[in-house]
mmCIF file of C-alpha atoms in Angstrom:
data_model
loop_
_atom_site.group_PDB
_atom_site.id
_atom_site.type_symbol
_atom_site.label_atom_id
_atom_site.label_comp_id
_atom_site.label_asym_id
_atom_site.label_seq_id
_atom_site.Cartn_x
_atom_site.Cartn_y
_atom_site.Cartn_z
ATOM 1 C CA MET A 15 -8.739 21.633 19.778
ATOM 2 C CA ARG A 16 -7.469 25.161 20.199
ATOM 3 C CA ALA A 17 -4.666 25.817 22.711
ATOM 4 C CA VAL A 18 -3.892 29.088 24.478
ATOM 5 C CA ALA A 19 -0.746 30.000 26.434
ATOM 6 C CA ILE A 20 -1.489 31.133 29.987
ATOM 7 C CA ASP A 21 1.032 32.674 32.381
ATOM 8 C CA ALA A 22 1.113 30.338 35.382
ATOM 9 C CA ALA A 23 1.891 33.340 37.596
ATOM 10 C CA ASP A 24 -1.676 34.484 36.927
ATOM 11 C CA ILE A 25 -3.067 31.159 38.173
ATOM 12 C CA ILE A 26 -0.763 29.677 40.835
ATOM 13 C CA ILE A 27 -0.802 32.069 43.782
ATOM 14 C CA THR A 28 1.921 31.525 46.385
ATOM 15 C CA ASP A 29 3.582 32.978 49.432
ATOM 16 C CA ALA A 30 6.694 35.142 48.917
ATOM 17 C CA ASN A 31 9.279 32.420 49.644
ATOM 18 C CA PHE A 32 11.100 32.693 46.310
ATOM 19 C CA GLY A 33 12.844 29.434 45.420
ATOM 20 C CA ALA A 34 10.558 27.292 47.563
ATOM 21 C CA ALA A 35 7.201 29.046 47.415
ATOM 22 C CA THR A 36 4.132 27.388 48.882
ATOM 23 C CA PRO A 37 0.963 27.672 46.808
ATOM 24 C CA ASN A 38 -2.137 29.153 48.381
ATOM 25 C CA LEU A 39 -4.514 26.445 47.248
ATOM 26 C CA THR A 40 -7.657 28.456 47.969
ATOM 27 C CA LEU A 41 -6.573 31.448 45.857
ATOM 28 C CA THR A 42 -5.187 29.142 43.182
ATOM 29 C CA GLN A 43 -8.487 27.253 42.986
ATOM 30 C CA GLU A 44 -10.336 30.562 42.605
ATOM 31 C CA ARG A 45 -8.086 31.437 39.640
ATOM 32 C CA ILE A 46 -8.546 27.999 38.107
ATOM 33 C CA ASP A 47 -12.315 28.311 38.421
ATOM 34 C CA ARG A 48 -12.326 31.857 37.077
ATOM 35 C CA ASP A 49 -9.806 31.524 34.238
ATOM 36 C CA LEU A 50 -9.175 27.898 33.273
ATOM 37 C CA ARG A 51 -12.484 26.125 33.811
ATOM 38 C CA PRO A 52 -14.390 28.343 31.308
ATOM 39 C CA MET A 53 -11.696 27.635 28.717
ATOM 40 C CA LEU A 54 -11.904 23.893 29.278
ATOM 41 C CA GLU A 55 -15.695 24.011 29.037
ATOM 42 C CA ARG A 56 -15.297 25.613 25.583
ATOM 43 C CA ASN A 57 -12.777 22.894 24.539
ATOM 44 C CA ILE A 58 -9.881 25.350 24.671
ATOM 45 C CA LEU A 59 -6.716 23.810 26.077
ATOM 46 C CA PRO A 60 -4.864 26.135 28.458
ATOM 47 C CA VAL A 61 -1.095 25.584 28.275
ATOM 48 C CA LEU A 62 0.759 26.703 31.388
ATOM 49 C CA THR A 63 4.396 26.687 32.314
ATOM 50 C CA GLY A 64 5.311 24.873 35.481
ATOM 51 C CA PHE A 65 7.634 25.868 38.308
ATOM 52 C CA ILE A 66 6.432 29.464 38.658
ATOM 53 C CA GLY A 67 3.722 31.311 40.491
ATOM 54 C CA ALA A 68 3.225 34.751 41.975
ATOM 55 C CA THR A 69 2.212 36.348 45.226
ATOM 56 C CA PRO A 70 -1.229 37.942 45.517
ATOM 57 C CA THR A 71 0.538 41.250 44.725
ATOM 58 C CA HIS A 72 1.947 39.764 41.480
ATOM 59 C CA LYS A 73 5.580 39.299 42.599
ATOM 60 C CA PRO A 74 7.016 36.302 40.712
ATOM 61 C CA THR A 75 7.940 33.218 42.720
ATOM 62 C CA THR A 76 9.310 29.769 41.991
ATOM 63 C CA LEU A 77 8.329 26.451 43.553
ATOM 64 C CA GLY A 78 11.853 25.030 43.698
ATOM 65 C CA ARG A 79 13.581 22.149 41.944
ATOM 66 C CA GLY A 80 10.994 19.901 40.343
ATOM 67 C CA GLY A 81 8.350 22.573 40.791
ATOM 68 C CA SER A 82 6.876 21.870 37.368
ATOM 69 C CA ASP A 83 5.715 18.473 38.657
ATOM 70 C CA TYR A 84 4.182 20.151 41.690
ATOM 71 C CA SER A 85 2.448 22.675 39.411
ATOM 72 C CA ALA A 86 1.015 19.786 37.409
ATOM 73 C CA SER A 87 -0.458 18.128 40.497
ATOM 74 C CA ILE A 88 -1.966 21.409 41.743
ATOM 75 C CA LEU A 89 -3.548 22.070 38.352
ATOM 76 C CA ALA A 90 -4.770 18.463 38.128
ATOM 77 C CA VAL A 91 -6.558 18.787 41.455
ATOM 78 C CA GLY A 92 -7.971 22.183 40.546
ATOM 79 C CA THR A 93 -9.327 21.040 37.196
ATOM 80 C CA LYS A 94 -10.516 17.666 38.541
ATOM 81 C CA ALA A 95 -8.232 15.761 36.175
ATOM 82 C CA THR A 96 -8.055 11.989 36.455
ATOM 83 C CA GLU A 97 -4.355 11.697 35.659
ATOM 84 C CA VAL A 98 -1.101 13.649 35.400
ATOM 85 C CA TRP A 99 1.535 12.923 32.793
ATOM 86 C CA VAL A 100 5.108 14.082 33.353
ATOM 87 C CA TRP A 101 7.356 13.995 30.294
ATOM 88 C CA SER A 102 11.057 13.323 30.783
ATOM 89 C CA ASP A 103 14.151 12.161 28.943
ATOM 90 C CA VAL A 104 13.545 8.578 30.125
ATOM 91 C CA ASP A 105 10.682 6.142 29.523
ATOM 92 C CA GLY A 106 9.163 6.195 32.995
ATOM 93 C CA ILE A 107 10.213 5.967 36.605
ATOM 94 C CA MET A 108 13.438 4.027 36.618
ATOM 95 C CA SER A 109 14.996 1.720 39.213
ATOM 96 C CA ALA A 110 18.112 3.937 39.101
ATOM 97 C CA ASP A 111 19.464 6.894 37.145
ATOM 98 C CA PRO A 112 19.884 5.396 33.641
ATOM 99 C CA HIS A 113 22.639 7.910 32.908
ATOM 100 C CA GLU A 114 24.669 6.347 35.721
ATOM 101 C CA VAL A 115 23.410 2.734 35.925
ATOM 102 C CA LEU A 116 23.436 0.883 32.606
ATOM 103 C CA ASP A 117 20.952 -1.824 33.592
ATOM 104 C CA ALA A 118 18.372 0.527 35.139
ATOM 105 C CA ARG A 119 14.863 -0.633 34.335
ATOM 106 C CA VAL A 120 11.440 0.949 34.164
ATOM 107 C CA ILE A 121 9.316 0.368 37.258
ATOM 108 C CA GLY A 122 5.915 -0.693 35.960
ATOM 109 C CA GLU A 123 3.697 0.504 38.786
ATOM 110 C CA LEU A 124 4.121 2.359 42.079
ATOM 111 C CA SER A 125 1.812 3.093 44.972
ATOM 112 C CA TYR A 126 1.425 6.668 46.195
ATOM 113 C CA ASN A 127 3.499 5.730 49.259
ATOM 114 C CA GLU A 128 6.301 4.384 47.067
ATOM 115 C CA MET A 129 6.178 7.561 44.968
ATOM 116 C CA ALA A 130 6.391 9.704 48.109
ATOM 117 C CA GLU A 131 9.345 7.700 49.378
ATOM 118 C CA LEU A 132 11.205 8.012 46.072
ATOM 119 C CA ALA A 133 10.554 11.757 46.012
ATOM 120 C CA HIS A 134 11.639 12.150 49.633
ATOM 121 C CA PHE A 135 14.938 10.418 48.921
ATOM 122 C CA GLY A 136 15.695 12.541 45.879
ATOM 123 C CA ALA A 137 14.286 10.853 42.771
ATOM 124 C CA ARG A 138 14.589 13.673 40.257
ATOM 125 C CA ILE A 139 11.475 12.679 38.332
ATOM 126 C CA LEU A 140 9.207 13.490 41.301
ATOM 127 C CA HIS A 141 8.810 16.654 43.360
ATOM 128 C CA ALA A 142 8.354 15.684 47.003
ATOM 129 C CA ARG A 143 5.252 17.870 47.426
ATOM 130 C CA MET A 144 3.492 16.634 44.284
ATOM 131 C CA VAL A 145 2.486 13.237 45.652
ATOM 132 C CA ALA A 146 0.138 14.317 48.473
ATOM 133 C CA PRO A 147 -2.410 16.099 46.234
ATOM 134 C CA LEU A 148 -2.395 13.176 43.808
ATOM 135 C CA ARG A 149 -2.951 10.680 46.619
ATOM 136 C CA GLN A 150 -5.657 12.765 48.310
ATOM 137 C CA HIS A 151 -7.662 13.080 45.082
ATOM 138 C CA GLN A 152 -6.776 9.633 43.645
ATOM 139 C CA ILE A 153 -5.224 11.138 40.514
ATOM 140 C CA ARG A 154 -3.188 8.690 38.452
ATOM 141 C CA PHE A 155 0.460 9.568 37.743
ATOM 142 C CA ALA A 156 1.776 8.503 34.341
#
């Protein structure tokens, strides 16, 4: 499979709130349909950076801490993916920060509500805004 780098700022369209930008899901979906879907249909894998977007006038924006996770959920919804994988320096969602708690363990399975609660209370592996799109579209988080 061929892969092509795509500037996420050309796909994820946001408001101008740099550092905590909110994606315009309608404009973003239009870009996904126009630019990414044809690539996927030709078995070309688009590779996008997370965390960044741009205003409709092409001013760069960022989605805030953990924004790469949020980008992944937006792109998953837009491409009708069935799951999202987030890669990290640990083997999954942990019961505590393994860098601080020696006996932290991997949590085998979480509901969307449990994910949202963890994100709300600061779990660094999850962006608080990423859970709602996954829940709404029943996209698995791995």
